[in-house]
Amino acid sequence: MLCAARLGALLAVLALWVGDQARAAAREDKFSALTSVARALAPERRLLALLRSYLLGEEARLRDLTRFYDKVLSLHEDSATPVANPLLAFTLIKRLQSDWRNVVHSLEASENIQALKDGYEKVEQELPAFEDLEGAARALMRLQDVYMLNVKGLAQGVFQRVTGSAVTDLYSPRQLFSLTADDCFQVGKVAYDMGDYYHAIPWLEEAVSLFRGSYGEWKTEDEASLEDALDHLAFACFQAGNVSCALSLSREFLLYSPENKRMVRNVLKYERLLAENPHQAVAETVIQRPNVPHLQTRDTYEGLCQTLGSQPIHYQIPGLYCSYETNSSPYLLLQPVRKEVIHLEPYVALYHDFVSDPEAQKIRKLAEPWLQRSVVASGEKQLQVEYRISKSAWLKDTADPVLVTLDHRIAALTGLDVQHPYAEYLQVVNYGIGGHYEPHFDHATSPSSPLYRMKSGNRVATFMIYLSSVEAGGATAFIYANFSVPVVKNAALFWWNLHRSGEGDGDTLHAGCPVLVGDKWGMLLHLLHAFIQGCWSLLDSRVLSSFVLICRLCKDTMTASAEQVLFKDLVSEYMNGPFSVGV
């Protein structure tokens, strides 16, 4: 009996845990991958169907109310209402005693709205959380910063870079989609709540302007009002040091809500401050844009992103060229890859049409169910961070034959072993709203990196495939090398992360620029140095590939000591000097 009770308690706890996991999965953030944002369309379609049903019910109810109104009104339109008629007199008494009560207390309206509420509760777990709203708002601010977008233009659905008096169209949508006053208020409030008045003020200013233009109109869906926007903007101006602006906005607020005692006190406070320091009334306040300590190359990074990957002077560099690449591989002999050398130091090459549309679509489909928020290494921990907004999935080539084919193609093109442990598993990435990855190295720069802890070797090279196109933004920017590469659908970008000595190449510091418009998918393959005979062998991977190939061919006849000698000879020949292999 006791065992049964314990088993029941255990099952109850397990059920609660499973429920928590299901709710957590349902509540997984939406904003960090556009495919997750797209999935939010399904519950909204169900909500639209519920609202349509509610509207039909309400329309029927209102038609019936209109019928009742018209019937009673017709009896009053005759100045001499014939109450002398006993039938009419009876119906008058009945209406006033019964009919009007039934109309006023009808349950039909409450039944209609309750059905709508019940339907909403059923899909509520699938809806974005407040954290998603915050993430989406921060994404708009990120795009505003990186691409120097004008807030007023964004609110009108226009993507324009404004530098002084110059205005540049970065993207022209086929159909303009403007933001409402409440939309702008919510973006500004997210910044306001973070104490970020640099971003809060322009968004709240736009909200105030739009609310003023529509004052008196009532919109069911709006959460904020003109008074809310004035309240937040006034305090943001005060916090930014603009007391005169705060006073003007607070006085305007009192025109609409004169009984608000807090605002009355604020007005008195601002008036006193201006009386004590009259120069504040005319002083121009300049708010500094907040920066983050880890991003020391912000200006260069954003400047490269603003080029949208254009390379206007590359044709002037004689060392750059295009060719058909086979790498002397029979695999590529009949179908060579179109190669474009983008940069020499660091060496970066772009391979056009490396995958086909069906292959790219298949890879995206394989990865989508497994996407999780992308993380970065911080010491021995893996953290979700604001400077990397995307979701990732890791795929083994056993997941589908298309991945095996792709591995063979990469190996043939690079001459490198792409099988684990000589390479990481394929990583598929989908970027979110304004998705980006700020400047970083692919190779480990610290002994505390998980790469060293896993003893798999450092990342010698990166092979990145663009699995989709984007309409604007999303370029790959190499910060110190001072160039960027646009998203080229189905193309692959390749670069070496390490020098031949095994030292990291500092010029490979790179970033994924924020996606301005579009759904960016990419696939990464990081190629590793091998852990051989207990020694970290940070060498050019062509040496390792040769060593591994020979060992595989001669695995039945070679001894461990012979493998050491062979590896030592290969390394010595490559580096033109003696090298000892630790055992």
Coordinates of C-alpha atoms in Angstrom, one line a residue:
M1 CA 0.0 0.0 0.0
L2 CA 2.9 2.3 1.0
C3 CA 4.7 1.5 -2.3
A4 CA 1.6 2.2 -4.3
A5 CA 1.2 5.6 -2.6
R6 CA 4.9 6.5 -3.2
L7 CA 4.5 5.4 -6.9
G8 CA 1.4 7.5 -7.2
A9 CA 3.2 10.5 -5.7
L10 CA 6.2 9.9 -8.1
L11 CA 3.9 9.7 -11.1
A12 CA 2.2 13.0 -10.0
V13 CA 5.5 14.7 -9.7
L14 CA 6.6 13.3 -13.1
A15 CA 3.3 14.6 -14.6
L16 CA 3.9 18.0 -13.2
W17 CA 7.5 18.0 -14.6
V18 CA 6.3 16.9 -18.0
G19 CA 3.7 19.7 -18.0
D20 CA 6.3 22.2 -17.0
Q21 CA 8.5 21.1 -19.8
A22 CA 5.7 21.3 -22.3
R23 CA 4.8 24.8 -21.1
A24 CA 8.5 25.8 -21.3
A25 CA 8.7 24.5 -24.8
A26 CA 5.5 26.3 -25.8
R27 CA 6.9 29.5 -24.2
E28 CA 10.3 29.2 -25.9
D29 CA 11.2 32.7 -27.2
K30 CA 9.9 33.6 -30.6
F31 CA 11.9 36.7 -31.5
S32 CA 15.3 35.0 -31.8
A33 CA 14.5 33.0 -35.0
L34 CA 12.3 34.2 -37.9
T35 CA 10.9 30.6 -38.4
S36 CA 9.6 30.8 -34.8
V37 CA 8.0 34.2 -35.6
A38 CA 6.4 32.7 -38.7
R39 CA 4.9 29.9 -36.5
A40 CA 3.1 32.5 -34.5
L41 CA 1.0 33.2 -37.6
A42 CA -0.9 29.9 -37.0
P43 CA -2.4 30.8 -33.6
E44 CA -3.2 34.3 -34.9
R45 CA -5.2 32.7 -37.7
R46 CA -7.2 30.7 -35.1
L47 CA -7.8 33.9 -33.1
L48 CA -9.0 35.6 -36.3
A49 CA -11.5 32.8 -36.8
L50 CA -12.7 33.2 -33.2
L51 CA -13.0 36.9 -33.7
R52 CA -14.9 36.4 -36.9
S53 CA -17.4 34.0 -35.1
Y54 CA -17.8 36.6 -32.4
L55 CA -18.4 39.4 -34.9
L56 CA -21.0 37.3 -36.7
G57 CA -22.8 36.7 -33.4
E58 CA -22.6 40.3 -32.5
E59 CA -23.9 41.4 -35.9
A60 CA -26.9 39.1 -35.5
R61 CA -27.5 40.4 -32.0
L62 CA -27.2 44.1 -33.2
R63 CA -29.6 43.4 -36.1
D64 CA -32.1 42.1 -33.6
L65 CA -31.6 45.1 -31.3
T66 CA -32.1 47.3 -34.4
R67 CA -35.3 45.5 -35.2
F68 CA -36.6 46.1 -31.7
Y69 CA -35.5 49.8 -31.8
D70 CA -37.2 50.4 -35.1
K71 CA -40.4 48.7 -33.9
V72 CA -40.7 50.8 -30.8
L73 CA -39.6 54.0 -32.6
S74 CA -42.4 53.5 -35.2
L75 CA -44.9 53.6 -32.3
H76 CA -43.6 56.9 -31.1
E77 CA -43.3 58.6 -34.4
D78 CA -47.0 59.3 -34.4
S79 CA -47.6 62.3 -32.1
A80 CA -50.9 60.9 -31.1
T81 CA -49.9 57.4 -29.9
P82 CA -53.1 55.4 -29.7
V83 CA -52.9 54.2 -26.1
A84 CA -56.6 54.1 -26.1
N85 CA -56.3 50.9 -28.1
P86 CA -56.2 48.2 -25.4
L87 CA -53.9 46.1 -27.5
L88 CA -51.4 48.9 -27.8
A89 CA -51.8 49.8 -24.2
F90 CA -51.1 46.2 -23.2
T91 CA -48.0 46.0 -25.4
L92 CA -46.7 49.3 -23.9
I93 CA -47.0 48.0 -20.4
K94 CA -45.4 44.7 -21.4
R95 CA -42.5 46.4 -23.1
L96 CA -41.8 48.6 -20.0
Q97 CA -42.3 45.8 -17.6
S98 CA -40.6 42.9 -19.5
D99 CA -39.2 43.6 -22.9
W100 CA -36.8 46.3 -22.0
R101 CA -35.5 44.3 -19.0
N102 CA -34.9 41.3 -21.3
V103 CA -33.1 43.6 -23.8
V104 CA -30.9 45.3 -21.2
H105 CA -30.0 42.0 -19.3
S106 CA -29.7 39.8 -22.4
L107 CA -27.1 37.1 -22.0
E108 CA -26.3 36.9 -25.7
A109 CA -23.6 39.6 -25.5
S110 CA -21.9 38.0 -22.6
E111 CA -22.2 34.5 -24.2
N112 CA -20.5 35.8 -27.4
I113 CA -17.6 37.4 -25.5
Q114 CA -17.2 34.4 -23.3
A115 CA -16.8 32.2 -26.3
L116 CA -14.1 34.5 -27.6
K117 CA -12.3 34.5 -24.2
D118 CA -12.5 30.7 -24.0
G119 CA -11.0 30.3 -27.4
Y120 CA -8.2 32.8 -26.6
E121 CA -7.3 30.8 -23.4
K122 CA -6.9 27.7 -25.5
V123 CA -4.2 29.2 -27.7
E124 CA -2.7 31.5 -25.1
Q125 CA 0.2 29.1 -24.4
E126 CA 1.3 29.3 -28.0
L127 CA 1.4 33.1 -28.1
P128 CA 4.6 35.2 -27.7
A129 CA 5.5 36.2 -24.2
F130 CA 6.3 39.7 -23.0
E131 CA 10.0 38.8 -23.3
D132 CA 9.4 38.4 -27.1
L133 CA 7.9 41.9 -27.3
E134 CA 11.0 43.2 -25.5
G135 CA 13.3 41.3 -27.8
A136 CA 11.4 42.5 -30.9
A137 CA 11.6 46.1 -29.7
R138 CA 15.3 45.8 -29.0
A139 CA 15.7 44.5 -32.5
L140 CA 14.1 47.6 -34.0
M141 CA 16.5 49.7 -31.9
R142 CA 19.4 47.6 -33.1
L143 CA 18.4 48.2 -36.7
Q144 CA 18.0 51.9 -36.0
D145 CA 21.5 52.1 -34.7
V146 CA 23.5 49.8 -37.0
Y147 CA 21.9 51.1 -40.2
M148 CA 21.3 54.7 -38.9
L149 CA 17.6 54.5 -39.6
N150 CA 15.3 57.4 -39.0
V151 CA 12.6 56.6 -36.4
K152 CA 9.9 58.8 -38.1
G153 CA 10.7 57.0 -41.3
L154 CA 10.5 53.6 -39.7
A155 CA 7.1 54.5 -38.2
Q156 CA 5.9 55.2 -41.7
G157 CA 7.3 51.9 -43.0
V158 CA 10.3 53.5 -44.8
F159 CA 13.9 52.1 -44.3
Q160 CA 16.1 55.2 -44.8
R161 CA 19.6 56.0 -43.5
V162 CA 19.8 59.6 -42.5
T163 CA 23.3 61.2 -42.1
G164 CA 23.0 64.9 -41.7
S165 CA 21.0 66.2 -44.6
A166 CA 21.6 63.1 -46.8
V167 CA 18.9 60.5 -47.0
T168 CA 19.6 57.1 -48.5
D169 CA 16.9 54.4 -49.2
L170 CA 18.3 51.1 -47.8
Y171 CA 15.2 49.1 -48.7
S172 CA 12.0 49.9 -50.5
P173 CA 9.1 47.6 -49.5
R174 CA 6.5 46.6 -52.1
Q175 CA 3.9 47.8 -49.7
L176 CA 4.3 50.3 -46.9
F177 CA 3.3 49.2 -43.5
S178 CA 3.2 51.9 -40.9
L179 CA 3.3 51.7 -37.1
T180 CA 0.5 53.0 -34.8
A181 CA 1.0 55.4 -31.9
D182 CA 0.7 52.4 -29.5
D183 CA 3.3 50.5 -31.5
C184 CA 5.8 53.3 -31.2
F185 CA 4.9 53.7 -27.5
Q186 CA 5.7 50.1 -26.7
V187 CA 9.1 50.3 -28.4
G188 CA 9.9 53.5 -26.5
K189 CA 8.6 52.0 -23.2
V190 CA 11.0 49.0 -23.5
A191 CA 13.9 51.4 -23.8
Y192 CA 12.5 53.6 -21.1
D193 CA 12.2 50.6 -18.7
M194 CA 15.9 49.8 -19.4
G195 CA 16.9 53.4 -18.6
D196 CA 17.9 53.8 -22.2
Y197 CA 16.6 57.3 -22.9
Y198 CA 18.7 57.6 -26.1
H199 CA 16.3 55.2 -27.8
A200 CA 13.3 55.9 -25.6
I201 CA 12.9 59.6 -26.5
P202 CA 12.6 59.4 -30.3
W203 CA 10.2 56.5 -30.2
L204 CA 8.1 58.2 -27.5
E205 CA 8.2 61.5 -29.4
E206 CA 6.8 59.7 -32.4
A207 CA 4.1 58.1 -30.2
V208 CA 3.1 61.5 -28.8
S209 CA 2.9 62.9 -32.3
L210 CA 0.7 60.1 -33.6
F211 CA -1.5 60.1 -30.5
R212 CA -2.0 63.9 -30.9
G213 CA -3.1 63.4 -34.5
S214 CA -5.8 60.8 -33.5
Y215 CA -6.8 62.2 -30.1
G216 CA -10.4 61.3 -29.3
E217 CA -10.4 58.2 -31.4
W218 CA -10.8 54.9 -29.5
K219 CA -9.0 51.8 -30.5
T220 CA -9.9 48.6 -28.6
E221 CA -6.4 47.1 -29.1
D222 CA -4.4 50.0 -27.8
E223 CA -2.8 49.7 -24.4
A224 CA -1.5 53.2 -24.1
S225 CA -2.9 56.7 -24.6
L226 CA -1.6 60.2 -25.3
E227 CA -1.4 60.8 -21.5
D228 CA 0.8 57.7 -21.1
A229 CA 3.1 58.8 -23.9
L230 CA 3.4 62.3 -22.5
D231 CA 4.0 61.0 -19.0
H232 CA 6.9 58.7 -20.1
L233 CA 8.4 61.2 -22.5
A234 CA 8.4 64.0 -19.9
F235 CA 10.3 61.9 -17.4
A236 CA 12.7 60.6 -20.1
C237 CA 13.5 64.2 -21.1
F238 CA 14.1 65.1 -17.4
Q239 CA 16.4 62.1 -17.0
A240 CA 18.3 63.2 -20.1
G241 CA 18.8 66.7 -18.6
N242 CA 16.2 68.5 -20.7
V243 CA 14.1 70.1 -17.9
S244 CA 12.5 72.6 -20.2
C245 CA 11.1 69.9 -22.5
A246 CA 9.9 67.9 -19.4
L247 CA 8.0 70.9 -18.1
S248 CA 6.3 71.6 -21.4
L249 CA 5.2 68.0 -21.8
S250 CA 4.0 67.8 -18.2
R251 CA 1.9 71.0 -18.7
E252 CA 0.4 69.4 -21.8
F253 CA -0.4 66.3 -19.8
L254 CA -2.3 68.4 -17.2
L255 CA -4.6 69.7 -20.0
Y256 CA -6.0 66.2 -20.4
S257 CA -5.7 65.0 -16.8
P258 CA -5.7 68.1 -14.5
E259 CA -6.4 66.1 -11.4
N260 CA -3.2 64.1 -11.5
K261 CA -1.4 65.2 -8.3
R262 CA 1.9 63.5 -9.2
M263 CA 2.2 65.5 -12.4
V264 CA 1.3 68.7 -10.6
R265 CA 4.2 68.1 -8.3
N266 CA 6.5 67.4 -11.2
V267 CA 5.5 70.7 -12.9
L268 CA 6.3 72.6 -9.6
K269 CA 9.6 70.7 -9.4
Y270 CA 10.6 71.5 -13.0
E271 CA 9.6 75.2 -12.6
R272 CA 11.8 75.5 -9.5
L273 CA 14.8 73.8 -11.2
L274 CA 14.5 76.2 -14.2
A275 CA 14.2 79.2 -11.8
E276 CA 17.3 78.1 -10.0
N277 CA 19.2 77.4 -13.3
P278 CA 17.8 79.6 -16.1
H279 CA 20.4 78.5 -18.6
Q280 CA 18.7 75.0 -18.6
A281 CA 15.8 76.5 -20.5
V282 CA 17.9 77.1 -23.6
A283 CA 20.7 74.5 -23.1
E284 CA 20.8 71.9 -25.9
T285 CA 20.9 68.4 -24.5
V286 CA 23.0 65.8 -26.3
I287 CA 22.3 62.2 -25.2
Q288 CA 25.1 59.7 -25.7
R289 CA 24.2 56.4 -27.3
P290 CA 24.8 53.6 -24.9
N291 CA 27.6 51.2 -25.8
V292 CA 28.5 47.8 -24.4
P293 CA 32.1 47.2 -23.1
H294 CA 32.7 44.1 -25.2
L295 CA 32.2 45.9 -28.5
Q296 CA 35.3 48.1 -29.0
T297 CA 35.0 48.0 -32.8
R298 CA 31.4 49.3 -33.1
D299 CA 32.1 52.1 -35.6
T300 CA 34.0 49.9 -38.0
Y301 CA 31.5 47.0 -37.6
E302 CA 28.5 49.2 -38.3
G303 CA 30.2 51.0 -41.2
L304 CA 30.8 47.7 -42.9
C305 CA 27.2 46.6 -42.2
Q306 CA 25.9 49.8 -43.8
T307 CA 27.7 48.9 -47.1
L308 CA 25.3 45.9 -47.2
G309 CA 28.2 43.8 -48.5
S310 CA 29.0 45.9 -51.6
Q311 CA 32.6 45.7 -52.8
P312 CA 33.1 48.8 -55.0
I313 CA 36.9 48.6 -55.3
H314 CA 37.6 44.9 -55.4
Y315 CA 38.1 44.9 -59.1
Q316 CA 41.1 47.1 -58.5
I317 CA 43.0 44.4 -56.6
P318 CA 45.0 42.3 -59.0
G319 CA 45.4 39.3 -56.6
L320 CA 41.7 38.6 -56.6
Y321 CA 40.3 36.3 -59.2
C322 CA 37.4 34.0 -60.2
S323 CA 37.9 30.4 -61.4
Y324 CA 36.3 27.0 -61.7
E325 CA 37.6 24.9 -58.8
T326 CA 38.1 21.1 -58.7
N327 CA 40.9 20.9 -56.2
S328 CA 42.2 18.0 -58.4
S329 CA 39.3 15.9 -57.0
P330 CA 37.5 13.4 -59.3
Y331 CA 34.4 14.2 -57.4
L332 CA 34.4 17.7 -58.8
L333 CA 35.9 17.0 -62.2
L334 CA 32.6 17.0 -64.1
Q335 CA 31.0 19.7 -62.0
P336 CA 33.6 22.2 -60.8
V337 CA 32.6 24.8 -58.3
R338 CA 32.6 28.5 -59.3
K339 CA 35.2 30.1 -56.9
E340 CA 35.5 33.8 -56.2
V341 CA 38.5 34.9 -54.1
I342 CA 37.2 37.7 -51.9
H343 CA 40.3 38.5 -49.9
L344 CA 43.9 37.4 -49.6
E345 CA 44.9 38.1 -46.0
P346 CA 43.0 36.6 -44.4
Y347 CA 42.2 34.2 -47.3
V348 CA 38.5 34.2 -47.9
A349 CA 36.8 32.5 -50.8
L350 CA 33.2 32.4 -51.9
Y351 CA 31.9 29.3 -53.8
H352 CA 28.8 30.1 -55.8
D353 CA 25.9 27.7 -56.1
F354 CA 27.6 25.3 -53.7
V355 CA 24.2 23.8 -52.8
S356 CA 21.0 23.6 -54.8
D357 CA 17.6 25.0 -53.9
P358 CA 16.2 21.5 -53.0
E359 CA 19.3 20.8 -50.9
A360 CA 19.0 24.1 -49.0
Q361 CA 15.3 23.5 -48.4
K362 CA 15.9 20.0 -47.2
I363 CA 18.5 21.1 -44.7
R364 CA 16.3 23.9 -43.3
K365 CA 13.4 21.4 -42.9
L366 CA 15.7 18.9 -41.1
A367 CA 17.0 21.5 -38.7
E368 CA 13.7 23.4 -37.9
P369 CA 12.3 21.0 -35.3
W370 CA 15.6 21.1 -33.4
L371 CA 16.3 24.8 -33.3
Q372 CA 17.2 26.2 -29.9
R373 CA 18.5 29.6 -28.9
S374 CA 22.1 30.1 -29.9
V375 CA 24.7 30.4 -27.2
V376 CA 28.3 31.6 -26.8
A377 CA 31.1 30.2 -24.8
S378 CA 31.9 32.2 -21.7
G379 CA 34.7 30.4 -19.8
E380 CA 33.3 27.0 -19.2
K381 CA 29.7 28.1 -19.6
Q382 CA 27.4 28.4 -22.5
L383 CA 25.3 31.5 -22.3
Q384 CA 22.4 33.2 -24.2
V385 CA 23.5 36.7 -25.0
E386 CA 22.0 39.9 -26.5
Y387 CA 24.9 40.2 -29.0
R388 CA 23.9 36.9 -30.7
I389 CA 20.3 36.6 -31.7
S390 CA 19.5 33.4 -33.6
K391 CA 18.6 29.8 -33.1
S392 CA 20.8 26.8 -33.9
A393 CA 20.5 23.1 -34.5
W394 CA 23.3 20.6 -34.8
L395 CA 22.9 17.8 -37.4
K396 CA 24.9 14.6 -37.9
D397 CA 25.3 13.4 -41.5
T398 CA 23.4 10.3 -40.5
A399 CA 20.2 12.4 -40.3
D400 CA 19.8 12.3 -44.1
P401 CA 21.6 11.3 -47.2
V402 CA 21.7 14.9 -48.4
L403 CA 24.1 15.7 -45.5
V404 CA 26.4 12.8 -46.5
T405 CA 26.5 14.2 -50.0
L406 CA 27.3 17.6 -48.7
D407 CA 30.1 16.3 -46.5
H408 CA 31.7 14.6 -49.5
R409 CA 31.4 17.8 -51.5
I410 CA 33.0 19.9 -48.8
A411 CA 35.8 17.4 -48.3
A412 CA 36.5 17.3 -52.0
L413 CA 36.6 21.1 -52.3
T414 CA 38.8 21.8 -49.2
G415 CA 40.9 18.6 -49.1
L416 CA 40.0 18.4 -45.4
D417 CA 38.5 15.6 -43.3
V418 CA 35.0 16.7 -42.4
Q419 CA 34.2 13.7 -40.3
H420 CA 34.0 13.9 -36.5
P421 CA 36.3 14.3 -34.6
Y422 CA 38.2 16.2 -37.3
A423 CA 35.2 18.6 -37.7
E424 CA 32.2 19.6 -35.6
Y425 CA 28.8 18.5 -36.6
L426 CA 26.9 20.7 -39.0
Q427 CA 25.3 23.7 -37.4
V428 CA 22.2 25.2 -39.0
V429 CA 21.3 28.7 -37.9
N430 CA 18.2 30.8 -38.4
Y431 CA 18.4 34.5 -37.4
G432 CA 15.6 36.3 -35.6
I433 CA 14.1 39.8 -35.9
G434 CA 17.2 42.0 -36.6
G435 CA 19.2 38.8 -36.0
H436 CA 22.9 39.3 -35.7
Y437 CA 26.2 38.1 -34.2
E438 CA 28.5 40.9 -33.1
P439 CA 32.3 40.7 -33.8
H440 CA 33.8 37.5 -32.7
F441 CA 36.4 34.8 -33.5
D442 CA 35.4 31.3 -34.5
H443 CA 38.6 29.9 -33.1
A444 CA 39.2 29.6 -29.4
T445 CA 41.3 32.5 -27.9
S446 CA 41.4 31.3 -24.3
P447 CA 42.5 28.0 -22.7
S448 CA 39.2 28.0 -20.8
S449 CA 37.3 27.6 -24.1
P450 CA 35.2 24.4 -24.4
L451 CA 37.2 23.6 -27.5
Y452 CA 40.2 22.9 -25.3
R453 CA 38.2 21.1 -22.7
M454 CA 36.7 18.7 -25.3
K455 CA 40.3 18.0 -26.6
S456 CA 39.1 18.2 -30.2
G457 CA 41.5 20.8 -31.3
N458 CA 41.0 24.4 -32.3
R459 CA 38.9 25.5 -35.3
V460 CA 41.4 25.7 -38.1
A461 CA 38.8 26.8 -40.8
T462 CA 35.2 27.8 -41.2
F463 CA 32.9 26.7 -44.1
M464 CA 29.6 28.7 -44.0
I465 CA 26.8 28.1 -46.5
Y466 CA 24.0 30.6 -47.1
L467 CA 20.8 28.6 -47.2
S468 CA 18.5 31.5 -48.1
S469 CA 18.6 35.0 -49.5
V470 CA 17.6 38.2 -47.7
E471 CA 16.2 41.4 -49.0
A472 CA 18.5 43.6 -47.1
G473 CA 21.2 43.4 -44.4
G474 CA 22.7 40.2 -42.9
A475 CA 26.2 40.6 -44.5
T476 CA 29.3 38.9 -43.0
A477 CA 31.7 41.7 -42.0
F478 CA 35.4 41.1 -41.4
I479 CA 36.3 43.9 -39.0
Y480 CA 40.1 44.2 -39.0
A481 CA 40.3 43.2 -42.7
N482 CA 37.8 45.9 -43.4
F483 CA 35.4 44.2 -45.9
S484 CA 32.0 42.6 -45.9
V485 CA 30.4 39.9 -47.9
P486 CA 26.6 40.0 -48.7
V487 CA 24.3 37.0 -48.3
V488 CA 24.5 35.1 -51.6
K489 CA 21.9 32.3 -51.7
N490 CA 23.3 28.8 -51.9
A491 CA 26.9 30.1 -51.9
A492 CA 29.5 29.0 -49.4
L493 CA 32.1 31.2 -47.7
F494 CA 35.4 29.7 -46.6
W495 CA 38.3 31.1 -44.6
W496 CA 41.2 29.9 -42.4
N497 CA 41.0 30.8 -38.7
L498 CA 44.6 29.9 -37.8
H499 CA 48.0 30.7 -39.2
R500 CA 50.3 27.7 -40.2
S501 CA 52.0 28.1 -36.9
G502 CA 48.7 27.3 -35.1
E503 CA 48.3 30.8 -33.8
G504 CA 44.9 32.4 -34.3
D505 CA 44.6 34.9 -37.2
G506 CA 43.4 38.2 -35.6
D507 CA 42.3 39.4 -39.0
T508 CA 39.4 36.9 -39.0
L509 CA 37.4 38.8 -36.4
H510 CA 34.1 38.9 -38.1
A511 CA 30.4 39.5 -37.5
G512 CA 27.0 38.6 -38.8
C513 CA 25.3 42.0 -39.5
P514 CA 21.7 42.4 -38.4
V515 CA 19.2 41.2 -40.9
L516 CA 17.3 44.3 -42.0
V517 CA 14.6 42.5 -44.1
G518 CA 14.4 38.8 -44.8
D519 CA 14.7 35.3 -43.3
K520 CA 18.4 34.4 -43.1
W521 CA 19.4 30.8 -42.8
G522 CA 23.0 29.6 -42.7
M523 CA 24.9 26.4 -42.1
L524 CA 28.4 26.3 -40.5
L525 CA 31.0 23.6 -40.5
H526 CA 34.0 24.2 -38.3
L527 CA 37.0 22.2 -39.2
L528 CA 39.3 21.1 -36.4
H529 CA 42.8 20.2 -35.7
A530 CA 43.1 16.6 -34.5
F531 CA 44.2 15.4 -31.1
I532 CA 47.0 13.0 -32.0
Q533 CA 49.1 10.9 -29.6
G534 CA 48.3 13.1 -26.6
C535 CA 49.6 16.3 -28.3
W536 CA 47.7 19.4 -29.4
S537 CA 48.9 19.5 -33.0
L538 CA 47.9 23.0 -34.1
L539 CA 49.1 22.8 -37.7
D540 CA 47.8 23.4 -41.2
S541 CA 45.1 20.8 -41.6
R542 CA 46.5 19.7 -45.0
V543 CA 49.3 18.0 -43.1
L544 CA 46.8 16.3 -40.8
S545 CA 44.6 15.2 -43.8
S546 CA 47.6 13.6 -45.5
F547 CA 48.6 11.8 -42.2
V548 CA 45.0 10.6 -41.6
L549 CA 44.6 9.4 -45.2
I550 CA 47.9 7.4 -45.2
C551 CA 47.0 5.9 -41.8
R552 CA 43.6 4.8 -43.0
L553 CA 45.1 3.2 -46.1
C554 CA 47.8 1.4 -44.2
K555 CA 46.0 0.8 -40.9
D556 CA 46.6 -3.0 -41.1
T557 CA 50.4 -2.7 -41.5
M558 CA 51.5 0.4 -39.6
T559 CA 52.5 0.3 -36.0
A560 CA 52.1 3.1 -33.5
S561 CA 55.8 4.0 -33.8
A562 CA 55.6 4.1 -37.6
E563 CA 52.6 6.4 -37.3
Q564 CA 54.7 8.8 -35.1
V565 CA 57.6 8.7 -37.6
L566 CA 55.3 9.4 -40.5
F567 CA 53.6 12.3 -38.8
K568 CA 56.9 13.8 -37.8
D569 CA 58.2 13.6 -41.3
L570 CA 55.1 15.2 -42.8
V571 CA 55.2 18.1 -40.3
S572 CA 59.0 18.6 -40.7
E573 CA 58.6 18.7 -44.5
Y574 CA 55.7 21.1 -44.3
M575 CA 57.3 23.5 -41.8
N576 CA 60.8 23.1 -43.2
G577 CA 62.3 22.4 -39.8
P578 CA 62.6 19.8 -37.0
F579 CA 59.5 19.0 -35.0
S580 CA 59.1 16.5 -32.2
V581 CA 55.8 14.8 -31.4
G582 CA 55.1 14.5 -27.7
V583 CA 53.8 11.2 -26.5

